Amino acid sequence: MRSKAAKVALCGVVSALSVVLLMLMTGIVPIATIALPALAGCLTIAIVAETNVRYGFAVYCVVSVLAILLTPDREAILFYILFFGYYPTLYGLLMRIKRKPLRVLAKFGVFNLAMALETALAVWVLQIPLSEMEVLGKWSIPILAVMLNVVFVLYDYSMNGLIVLYIRRLHPLVQKYIK
């Protein structure tokens, strides 16, 4: 992008789309508490590709504040703030780790820390009873943790595909309109 104004305008558009996904859609489709924050976070791929990581984190901060003020689904906000909002931006930084085992460990560390924090905040702040998570008895939480990590592997793999798709297909179109 050539001008700072174009970068800021793109950030504004992506921020608005993310807030609409979080604010409007989680109110309309309440079962999409996890899917819509993930989709809203994926919109920052365009910001990082067209500008840089700093703008990606700026969009994350703006959307987080607006979501807290405007979104009715508090659990969706937690998912966005604690993981899905910043992970697409952080993904590029994590991919710079040269050694694959360290990179994988860092990704899983970020994810598991975020999910543990989300669970704790959901129980203590949002007052969601822990008993709702214990469907399978004492093994519920470990089984849920393993399932979440499997889903994270799929999400991480999909993130790479979305980035490649954006760079190959959408980046030239965006560049044409933003010049």
Coordinates of N, CA, C and O in Angstrom, one line a residue:
M1 N 0.8 -1.2 0.0 CA 0.0 0.0 0.0 C 0.9 1.2 0.0 O 1.9 1.2 0.6
R2 N 0.4 2.2 -0.6 CA 1.2 3.4 -0.8 C 1.0 4.4 0.3 O 2.0 5.0 0.8
S3 N -0.2 4.7 0.7 CA -0.4 5.8 1.7 C -0.9 5.2 3.0 O -1.5 4.2 3.1
K4 N -0.6 6.0 4.0 CA -1.0 5.6 5.4 C -2.5 5.7 5.5 O -3.1 4.9 6.2
A5 N -3.1 6.6 4.8 CA -4.6 6.8 4.8 C -5.3 5.5 4.2 O -6.3 5.1 4.8
A6 N -4.7 4.9 3.2 CA -5.3 3.7 2.7 C -5.1 2.5 3.7 O -6.1 1.7 3.8
K7 N -4.0 2.5 4.4 CA -3.8 1.4 5.4 C -4.9 1.6 6.5 O -5.5 0.6 7.0
V8 N -5.1 2.8 7.0 CA -6.0 3.1 8.1 C -7.4 2.8 7.6 O -8.2 2.2 8.3
A9 N -7.8 3.1 6.3 CA -9.1 2.9 5.8 C -9.3 1.4 5.8 O -10.4 0.9 6.1
L10 N -8.4 0.6 5.3 CA -8.5 -0.9 5.3 C -8.7 -1.4 6.7 O -9.6 -2.3 6.9
C11 N -7.9 -0.9 7.6 CA -8.1 -1.3 9.0 C -9.5 -1.0 9.5 O -10.1 -1.8 10.3
G12 N -10.0 0.1 9.2 CA -11.3 0.5 9.6 C -12.4 -0.4 9.1 O -13.3 -0.8 9.8
V13 N -12.3 -0.7 7.8 CA -13.3 -1.6 7.1 C -13.2 -3.0 7.8 O -14.2 -3.6 8.1
V14 N -12.0 -3.5 8.0 CA -11.9 -4.9 8.6 C -12.4 -4.9 10.0 O -13.0 -5.8 10.5
S15 N -12.1 -3.8 10.7 CA -12.5 -3.7 12.1 C -14.1 -3.7 12.1 O -14.7 -4.4 13.0
A16 N -14.7 -2.9 11.3 CA -16.1 -2.8 11.2 C -16.7 -4.2 10.9 O -17.7 -4.6 11.5
L17 N -16.2 -4.9 9.9 CA -16.7 -6.2 9.5 C -16.5 -7.2 10.7 O -17.4 -8.0 11.0
S18 N -15.4 -7.1 11.4 CA -15.2 -8.0 12.6 C -16.2 -7.7 13.7 O -16.8 -8.7 14.2
V19 N -16.5 -6.5 13.9 CA -17.4 -6.1 15.0 C -18.8 -6.6 14.6 O -19.6 -7.1 15.4
V20 N -19.2 -6.4 13.3 CA -20.5 -6.8 12.8 C -20.6 -8.3 13.0 O -21.7 -8.8 13.5
L21 N -19.6 -9.1 12.6 CA -19.6 -10.5 12.8 C -19.8 -10.9 14.3 O -20.6 -11.8 14.6
L22 N -19.1 -10.2 15.2 CA -19.2 -10.5 16.6 C -20.5 -10.0 17.2 O -21.2 -10.7 18.0
M23 N -20.9 -8.8 16.8 CA -22.0 -8.1 17.5 C -23.3 -8.6 17.0 O -24.2 -9.1 17.7
L24 N -23.5 -8.6 15.7 CA -24.7 -8.9 15.1 C -25.0 -10.4 15.0 O -26.0 -10.9 15.4
M25 N -24.0 -11.1 14.5 CA -24.2 -12.5 14.1 C -24.2 -13.4 15.4 O -25.0 -14.3 15.4
T26 N -23.5 -13.1 16.4 CA -23.6 -13.9 17.6 C -24.9 -13.7 18.3 O -25.4 -14.6 19.0
G27 N -25.5 -12.6 18.1 CA -26.9 -12.4 18.6 C -27.9 -13.1 17.8 O -28.9 -13.6 18.3
I28 N -27.7 -13.2 16.5 CA -28.7 -13.9 15.6 C -28.4 -15.4 15.7 O -29.4 -16.2 15.7
V29 N -27.2 -15.9 15.6 CA -26.8 -17.3 15.6 C -26.1 -17.6 16.9 O -24.8 -17.7 16.9
P30 N -26.7 -17.8 18.0 CA -26.0 -18.0 19.3 C -25.2 -19.3 19.4 O -24.3 -19.3 20.2
I31 N -25.5 -20.2 18.5 CA -24.7 -21.5 18.6 C -23.3 -21.3 17.9 O -22.5 -22.2 18.0
A32 N -23.1 -20.2 17.3 CA -21.8 -19.9 16.6 C -20.8 -19.1 17.5 O -20.1 -18.3 17.1
T33 N -20.9 -19.4 18.8 CA -20.1 -18.7 19.8 C -18.6 -18.8 19.6 O -17.8 -17.9 19.9
I34 N -18.1 -19.9 19.0 CA -16.7 -20.1 18.7 C -16.4 -19.8 17.2 O -15.4 -19.2 16.9
A35 N -17.3 -20.2 16.3 CA -17.1 -20.1 14.9 C -17.0 -18.6 14.5 O -16.1 -18.2 13.7
L36 N -17.9 -17.8 15.0 CA -17.9 -16.4 14.5 C -16.7 -15.6 15.0 O -16.1 -14.8 14.3
P37 N -16.2 -15.8 16.3 CA -15.0 -15.1 16.6 C -13.8 -15.6 15.8 O -12.9 -14.8 15.5
A38 N -13.8 -16.9 15.5 CA -12.7 -17.4 14.6 C -12.7 -16.7 13.2 O -11.7 -16.3 12.7
L39 N -13.9 -16.6 12.7 CA -14.1 -15.9 11.4 C -13.7 -14.5 11.5 O -13.0 -13.9 10.6
A40 N -14.1 -13.8 12.5 CA -13.8 -12.4 12.7 C -12.3 -12.2 12.8 O -11.7 -11.3 12.2
G41 N -11.6 -13.1 13.5 CA -10.1 -13.0 13.6 C -9.4 -13.3 12.3 O -8.4 -12.6 12.0
C42 N -10.0 -14.1 11.5 CA -9.4 -14.4 10.2 C -9.3 -13.2 9.2 O -8.5 -13.2 8.3
L43 N -10.2 -12.3 9.5 CA -10.2 -11.1 8.6 C -8.9 -10.3 8.8 O -8.6 -9.5 7.9
T44 N -8.2 -10.4 9.9 CA -7.0 -9.7 10.1 C -5.8 -10.2 9.2 O -4.8 -9.6 9.1
I45 N -6.1 -11.4 8.6 CA -5.1 -11.9 7.6 C -4.9 -10.8 6.5 O -3.7 -10.5 6.1
A46 N -5.9 -10.2 6.1 CA -5.8 -9.1 5.1 C -5.0 -7.9 5.6 O -4.2 -7.4 4.8
I47 N -5.2 -7.6 6.8 CA -4.4 -6.4 7.4 C -3.0 -6.7 7.4 O -2.1 -5.9 7.0
V48 N -2.6 -7.9 7.9 CA -1.2 -8.3 8.0 C -0.6 -8.4 6.6 O 0.6 -7.9 6.4
A49 N -1.3 -8.9 5.7 CA -0.8 -9.1 4.3 C -0.6 -7.7 3.6 O 0.3 -7.6 2.8
E50 N -1.5 -6.8 3.8 CA -1.5 -5.6 3.1 C -0.7 -4.5 3.8 O -0.2 -3.5 3.2
T51 N -0.5 -4.6 5.2 CA 0.2 -3.6 5.9 C 1.4 -4.3 6.7 O 2.4 -4.6 6.1
N52 N 1.2 -4.5 7.9 CA 2.2 -5.2 8.7 C 1.6 -5.7 10.0 O 0.4 -5.5 10.3
V53 N 2.4 -6.3 10.9 CA 1.9 -6.9 12.1 C 1.4 -5.9 13.1 O 0.4 -6.1 13.8
R54 N 2.0 -4.7 13.1 CA 1.5 -3.7 14.1 C 0.1 -3.3 13.8 O -0.7 -3.1 14.7
Y55 N -0.3 -3.1 12.5 CA -1.6 -2.8 12.1 C -2.6 -3.9 12.5 O -3.7 -3.7 12.9
G56 N -2.1 -5.2 12.4 CA -2.9 -6.3 12.7 C -3.3 -6.3 14.2 O -4.4 -6.5 14.6
F57 N -2.3 -6.0 15.0 CA -2.5 -6.0 16.5 C -3.4 -4.7 16.8 O -4.2 -4.8 17.8
A58 N -3.3 -3.7 16.1 CA -4.1 -2.5 16.3 C -5.6 -2.8 16.0 O -6.5 -2.4 16.8
V59 N -5.8 -3.5 14.9 CA -7.2 -3.9 14.6 C -7.7 -4.8 15.7 O -8.9 -4.7 16.1
Y60 N -6.9 -5.7 16.2 CA -7.3 -6.6 17.2 C -7.8 -5.8 18.5 O -8.8 -6.1 19.1
C61 N -7.0 -4.8 18.8 CA -7.3 -4.0 20.0 C -8.6 -3.2 19.8 O -9.4 -3.2 20.7
V62 N -8.8 -2.6 18.7 CA -10.0 -1.9 18.4 C -11.2 -2.8 18.4 O -12.2 -2.4 19.0
V63 N -11.1 -3.9 17.7 CA -12.3 -4.8 17.7 C -12.6 -5.3 19.1 O -13.8 -5.5 19.5
S64 N -11.6 -5.6 19.9 CA -11.8 -6.1 21.2 C -12.5 -5.1 22.1 O -13.5 -5.4 22.8
V65 N -12.1 -3.8 22.0 CA -12.8 -2.8 22.8 C -14.2 -2.6 22.3 O -15.2 -2.6 23.1
L66 N -14.4 -2.5 21.0 CA -15.8 -2.3 20.5 C -16.7 -3.6 20.8 O -17.9 -3.4 21.1
A67 N -16.1 -4.7 20.8 CA -16.9 -5.9 21.1 C -17.3 -5.9 22.5 O -18.5 -6.3 22.8
I68 N -16.4 -5.5 23.4 CA -16.8 -5.5 24.8 C -18.0 -4.5 25.0 O -18.9 -4.8 25.8
L69 N -18.0 -3.4 24.3 CA -19.0 -2.4 24.4 C -20.3 -2.8 23.8 O -21.4 -2.4 24.2
L70 N -20.2 -3.5 22.6 CA -21.4 -3.7 21.8 C -22.0 -5.1 21.7 O -23.1 -5.3 21.3
T71 N -21.2 -6.1 22.0 CA -21.6 -7.5 21.7 C -22.3 -8.1 22.9 O -21.8 -8.1 24.0
P72 N -23.5 -8.7 22.6 CA -24.2 -9.3 23.7 C -23.7 -10.7 24.2 O -23.8 -11.0 25.4
D73 N -23.0 -11.4 23.4 CA -22.5 -12.8 23.7 C -21.1 -12.6 24.4 O -20.1 -12.5 23.7
R74 N -21.1 -12.7 25.7 CA -19.8 -12.4 26.4 C -18.8 -13.6 26.2 O -17.6 -13.4 26.2
E75 N -19.3 -14.8 26.1 CA -18.4 -15.9 25.8 C -17.7 -15.8 24.5 O -16.5 -16.0 24.3
A76 N -18.4 -15.3 23.5 CA -17.8 -15.1 22.1 C -16.7 -14.0 22.2 O -15.7 -14.1 21.6
I77 N -17.0 -13.0 23.0 CA -16.0 -11.9 23.2 C -14.7 -12.5 23.9 O -13.6 -12.2 23.5
L78 N -14.9 -13.4 24.9 CA -13.7 -14.0 25.5 C -12.9 -14.8 24.5 O -11.7 -14.8 24.4
F79 N -13.6 -15.6 23.6 CA -12.9 -16.4 22.6 C -12.1 -15.5 21.7 O -11.0 -15.8 21.3
Y80 N -12.8 -14.3 21.3 CA -12.1 -13.4 20.4 C -10.9 -12.8 21.1 O -9.8 -12.8 20.5
I81 N -11.1 -12.3 22.3 CA -10.0 -11.5 22.9 C -8.8 -12.4 23.3 O -7.7 -12.1 23.2
L82 N -9.2 -13.6 23.9 CA -8.1 -14.5 24.4 C -7.4 -15.4 23.4 O -6.4 -15.9 23.7
F83 N -8.0 -15.5 22.2 CA -7.3 -16.3 21.2 C -7.5 -15.9 19.7 O -6.6 -15.6 19.0
F84 N -8.8 -16.0 19.3 CA -9.0 -15.8 17.8 C -8.7 -14.5 17.3 O -8.4 -14.3 16.1
G85 N -8.8 -13.5 18.1 CA -8.5 -12.1 17.6 C -7.1 -11.8 17.2 O -6.8 -11.2 16.2
Y86 N -6.1 -12.3 18.0 CA -4.7 -12.1 17.8 C -4.0 -13.2 17.1 O -2.9 -13.0 16.5
Y87 N -4.5 -14.4 17.1 CA -3.8 -15.5 16.6 C -3.4 -15.4 15.1 O -2.3 -15.7 14.7
P88 N -4.3 -14.9 14.2 CA -3.9 -14.8 12.8 C -2.7 -13.8 12.7 O -1.9 -14.0 11.8
T89 N -2.6 -12.8 13.5 CA -1.5 -11.9 13.4 C -0.3 -12.5 14.0 O 0.8 -12.4 13.5
L90 N -0.4 -13.2 15.1 CA 0.7 -13.9 15.8 C 1.2 -15.0 15.0 O 2.4 -15.4 15.0
Y91 N 0.4 -15.6 14.1 CA 0.7 -16.8 13.3 C 2.0 -16.5 12.5 O 2.9 -17.3 12.4
G92 N 2.0 -15.3 11.9 CA 3.1 -14.9 11.0 C 4.4 -14.8 11.9 O 5.5 -15.2 11.4
L93 N 4.3 -14.3 13.1 CA 5.5 -14.2 13.9 C 5.9 -15.6 14.4 O 7.1 -15.9 14.4
L94 N 5.0 -16.5 14.7 CA 5.3 -17.8 15.1 C 6.0 -18.6 14.0 O 6.8 -19.5 14.2
M95 N 5.6 -18.3 12.7 CA 6.1 -19.0 11.6 C 7.6 -18.6 11.3 O 8.3 -19.3 10.6
R96 N 8.1 -17.6 11.9 CA 9.5 -17.2 11.8 C 10.4 -18.0 12.7 O 11.6 -18.0 12.5
I97 N 9.8 -18.8 13.6 CA 10.7 -19.7 14.4 C 11.2 -20.8 13.5 O 10.4 -21.6 12.9
K98 N 12.5 -20.9 13.3 CA 13.1 -21.8 12.3 C 12.9 -23.3 12.6 O 12.6 -24.1 11.8
R99 N 13.1 -23.6 13.9 CA 13.0 -25.1 14.2 C 11.5 -25.4 14.4 O 10.8 -24.9 15.3
K100 N 11.1 -26.4 13.7 CA 9.7 -26.8 13.7 C 9.2 -27.3 15.0 O 8.1 -26.9 15.5
P101 N 10.0 -28.1 15.8 CA 9.5 -28.5 17.1 C 9.2 -27.3 18.1 O 8.2 -27.3 18.8
L102 N 10.1 -26.4 18.0 CA 9.9 -25.2 18.8 C 8.7 -24.4 18.4 O 8.0 -23.8 19.2
R103 N 8.5 -24.3 17.1 CA 7.4 -23.5 16.5 C 6.1 -24.2 16.9 O 5.1 -23.6 17.4
V104 N 6.0 -25.5 16.8 CA 4.8 -26.3 17.2 C 4.5 -26.1 18.7 O 3.4 -25.9 19.1
L105 N 5.6 -26.3 19.5 CA 5.5 -26.1 20.9 C 4.9 -24.7 21.3 O 4.1 -24.6 22.2
A106 N 5.4 -23.7 20.6 CA 5.0 -22.3 20.9 C 3.5 -22.2 20.5 O 2.8 -21.5 21.3
K107 N 3.1 -22.7 19.4 CA 1.7 -22.6 19.0 C 0.8 -23.3 20.0 O -0.2 -22.7 20.4
F108 N 1.1 -24.5 20.4 CA 0.3 -25.2 21.3 C 0.3 -24.5 22.7 O -0.7 -24.5 23.4
G109 N 1.4 -24.0 23.0 CA 1.5 -23.2 24.3 C 0.6 -22.1 24.3 O -0.1 -21.8 25.3
V110 N 0.6 -21.3 23.3 CA -0.3 -20.1 23.1 C -1.7 -20.6 23.2 O -2.6 -20.0 24.0
F111 N -2.1 -21.6 22.4 CA -3.5 -22.1 22.4 C -3.9 -22.6 23.8 O -5.0 -22.2 24.3
N112 N -3.1 -23.5 24.4 CA -3.6 -24.1 25.6 C -3.6 -23.0 26.8 O -4.5 -23.1 27.6
L113 N -2.7 -22.1 26.8 CA -2.8 -21.0 27.8 C -4.1 -20.2 27.6 O -4.8 -19.9 28.6
A114 N -4.4 -19.9 26.3 CA -5.6 -19.1 26.0 C -6.8 -19.9 26.4 O -7.8 -19.3 27.0
M115 N -6.9 -21.2 26.1 CA -8.1 -21.9 26.5 C -8.2 -22.1 28.0 O -9.3 -22.1 28.5
A116 N -7.1 -22.3 28.7 CA -7.2 -22.4 30.2 C -7.7 -21.1 30.8 O -8.5 -21.1 31.7
L117 N -7.2 -20.0 30.2 CA -7.6 -18.7 30.7 C -9.1 -18.4 30.4 O -9.8 -17.9 31.2
E118 N -9.5 -18.8 29.2 CA -10.9 -18.7 28.8 C -11.8 -19.5 29.7 O -12.8 -19.0 30.1
T119 N -11.4 -20.7 30.0 CA -12.2 -21.5 30.9 C -12.3 -20.9 32.3 O -13.4 -20.9 32.9
A120 N -11.2 -20.5 32.8 CA -11.2 -19.9 34.1 C -12.1 -18.6 34.2 O -12.9 -18.4 35.1
L121 N -12.0 -17.8 33.2 CA -12.8 -16.5 33.1 C -14.2 -16.9 32.9 O -15.1 -16.2 33.5
A122 N -14.5 -17.9 32.1 CA -15.9 -18.2 31.9 C -16.6 -18.7 33.2 O -17.7 -18.4 33.5
V123 N -15.8 -19.4 34.0 CA -16.4 -20.0 35.3 C -16.4 -18.9 36.3 O -17.5 -18.7 37.0
W124 N -15.4 -18.1 36.5 CA -15.3 -17.1 37.6 C -16.0 -15.8 37.2 O -16.6 -15.2 38.1
V125 N -15.8 -15.3 36.0 CA -16.4 -14.0 35.7 C -17.8 -14.1 35.1 O -18.7 -13.4 35.5
L126 N -18.0 -15.0 34.1 CA -19.3 -15.2 33.5 C -20.2 -16.1 34.2 O -21.4 -16.3 33.8
Q127 N -19.7 -16.7 35.3 CA -20.5 -17.6 36.2 C -21.1 -18.8 35.4 O -22.2 -19.2 35.7
I128 N -20.4 -19.3 34.5 CA -20.8 -20.5 33.8 C -20.4 -21.7 34.7 O -19.2 -21.9 35.0
P129 N -21.4 -22.5 35.1 CA -21.0 -23.6 36.1 C -20.1 -24.6 35.5 O -20.2 -25.0 34.3
L130 N -19.1 -25.0 36.2 CA -18.1 -26.0 35.8 C -18.7 -27.3 35.6 O -18.3 -28.1 34.8
S131 N -19.9 -27.6 36.2 CA -20.6 -28.8 36.1 C -21.1 -29.0 34.6 O -21.3 -30.1 34.2
E132 N -21.3 -27.9 33.9 CA -21.7 -28.0 32.5 C -20.6 -28.7 31.6 O -20.9 -29.2 30.6
M133 N -19.4 -28.5 32.1 CA -18.3 -29.1 31.3 C -18.0 -30.6 31.7 O -17.2 -31.2 31.1
E134 N -18.6 -31.0 32.8 CA -18.3 -32.4 33.3 C -19.4 -33.4 32.9 O -19.9 -34.1 33.7
V135 N -19.6 -33.5 31.6 CA -20.6 -34.4 31.1 C -20.2 -35.8 31.2 O -21.0 -36.7 31.5
L136 N -18.9 -36.1 31.1 CA -18.4 -37.5 31.2 C -17.7 -37.8 32.5 O -16.9 -38.6 32.6
G137 N -18.1 -37.0 33.5 CA -17.5 -37.3 34.8 C -16.1 -36.7 35.0 O -15.9 -35.6 34.4
K138 N -15.3 -37.3 35.7 CA -14.0 -36.8 36.0 C -13.1 -36.7 34.8 O -12.1 -36.0 34.8
W139 N -13.4 -37.4 33.8 CA -12.6 -37.4 32.5 C -13.0 -36.4 31.5 O -12.4 -36.2 30.5
S140 N -14.0 -35.6 31.8 CA -14.6 -34.6 30.9 C -13.5 -33.6 30.5 O -13.4 -33.3 29.3
I141 N -12.9 -33.0 31.5 CA -12.0 -31.9 31.2 C -10.7 -32.4 30.4 O -10.4 -31.8 29.4
P142 N -10.1 -33.5 30.8 CA -9.0 -34.0 29.9 C -9.4 -34.4 28.5 O -8.7 -34.1 27.5
I143 N -10.6 -35.0 28.4 CA -11.1 -35.4 27.0 C -11.4 -34.1 26.2 O -11.0 -34.0 25.0
L144 N -12.0 -33.1 26.9 CA -12.3 -31.8 26.2 C -11.0 -31.1 25.8 O -10.9 -30.6 24.7
A145 N -10.0 -31.2 26.6 CA -8.7 -30.6 26.3 C -8.0 -31.3 25.1 O -7.5 -30.6 24.2
V146 N -8.1 -32.6 25.0 CA -7.6 -33.3 23.8 C -8.3 -33.0 22.6 O -7.7 -32.7 21.5
M147 N -9.7 -32.9 22.7 CA -10.5 -32.6 21.5 C -10.2 -31.2 21.0 O -10.1 -30.9 19.8
L148 N -10.1 -30.2 22.0 CA -9.7 -28.8 21.6 C -8.4 -28.8 20.9 O -8.3 -28.0 19.9
N149 N -7.4 -29.5 21.3 CA -6.1 -29.5 20.7 C -6.2 -30.1 19.3 O -5.5 -29.6 18.4
V150 N -7.0 -31.1 19.1 CA -7.2 -31.7 17.7 C -7.9 -30.6 16.8 O -7.4 -30.4 15.7
V151 N -8.9 -29.9 17.3 CA -9.5 -28.8 16.6 C -8.5 -27.7 16.3 O -8.5 -27.1 15.2
F152 N -7.6 -27.4 17.2 CA -6.6 -26.4 17.0 C -5.7 -26.8 15.9 O -5.3 -25.9 15.1
V153 N -5.3 -28.0 15.8 CA -4.4 -28.5 14.7 C -5.1 -28.2 13.4 O -4.5 -27.7 12.4
L154 N -6.4 -28.5 13.3 CA -7.2 -28.2 12.1 C -7.2 -26.7 11.8 O -7.1 -26.3 10.6
Y155 N -7.5 -26.0 12.8 CA -7.6 -24.5 12.7 C -6.2 -23.9 12.2 O -6.2 -23.1 11.3
D156 N -5.1 -24.4 12.8 CA -3.8 -23.9 12.4 C -3.5 -24.3 11.0 O -3.0 -23.5 10.2
Y157 N -3.8 -25.5 10.6 CA -3.6 -25.9 9.2 C -4.5 -25.1 8.3 O -4.0 -24.7 7.2
S158 N -5.7 -24.8 8.6 CA -6.6 -24.0 7.8 C -6.1 -22.6 7.7 O -6.2 -21.9 6.7
M159 N -5.5 -22.1 8.8 CA -4.9 -20.7 8.8 C -3.9 -20.6 7.7 O -3.9 -19.6 6.9
N160 N -3.0 -21.6 7.6 CA -2.0 -21.6 6.5 C -2.7 -21.5 5.1 O -2.3 -20.8 4.2
G161 N -3.7 -22.4 4.9 CA -4.4 -22.4 3.7 C -5.1 -21.1 3.4 O -5.1 -20.6 2.2
L162 N -5.7 -20.4 4.4 CA -6.3 -19.1 4.1 C -5.3 -18.1 3.8 O -5.6 -17.2 2.9
I163 N -4.2 -18.1 4.4 CA -3.1 -17.1 4.0 C -2.7 -17.3 2.6 O -2.5 -16.3 1.9
V164 N -2.4 -18.5 2.2 CA -2.0 -18.8 0.8 C -3.1 -18.4 -0.1 O -2.8 -17.7 -1.2
L165 N -4.3 -18.7 0.2 CA -5.5 -18.3 -0.7 C -5.5 -16.8 -0.8 O -5.7 -16.2 -1.9
Y166 N -5.4 -16.1 0.3 CA -5.5 -14.6 0.3 C -4.4 -14.0 -0.6 O -4.6 -13.2 -1.4
I167 N -3.1 -14.5 -0.4 CA -2.0 -14.0 -1.1 C -2.2 -14.2 -2.6 O -1.9 -13.4 -3.4
R168 N -2.6 -15.4 -3.0 CA -2.7 -15.8 -4.4 C -3.9 -15.2 -5.1 O -3.8 -14.7 -6.2
R169 N -5.1 -15.1 -4.4 CA -6.3 -14.7 -5.1 C -6.8 -13.3 -4.8 O -7.1 -12.6 -5.6
L170 N -6.8 -13.0 -3.5 CA -7.4 -11.7 -3.1 C -6.4 -10.5 -3.0 O -6.8 -9.4 -3.2
H171 N -5.1 -10.8 -2.7 CA -4.1 -9.7 -2.6 C -4.1 -8.9 -3.9 O -4.1 -7.7 -3.8
P172 N -4.0 -9.5 -5.1 CA -4.0 -8.7 -6.3 C -5.2 -7.8 -6.5 O -5.1 -6.7 -6.9
L173 N -6.4 -8.4 -6.1 CA -7.6 -7.6 -6.2 C -7.6 -6.4 -5.2 O -8.0 -5.3 -5.6
V174 N -7.2 -6.7 -4.0 CA -7.2 -5.6 -3.0 C -6.2 -4.5 -3.4 O -6.4 -3.3 -3.3
Q175 N -5.0 -4.9 -4.0 CA -4.0 -4.0 -4.4 C -4.5 -3.1 -5.5 O -4.2 -1.9 -5.6
K176 N -5.4 -3.7 -6.4 CA -5.9 -2.9 -7.5 C -6.8 -1.8 -7.0 O -6.8 -0.7 -7.6
Y177 N -7.6 -2.0 -6.0 CA -8.6 -1.1 -5.5 C -8.0 -0.1 -4.5 O -8.5 1.0 -4.2
I178 N -6.9 -0.4 -3.8 CA -6.4 0.4 -2.8 C -5.2 1.4 -3.2 O -4.9 2.3 -2.5
K179 N -4.7 1.2 -4.4 CA -3.6 2.0 -4.9 C -4.0 3.4 -4.7 O -3.7 4.4 -4.4

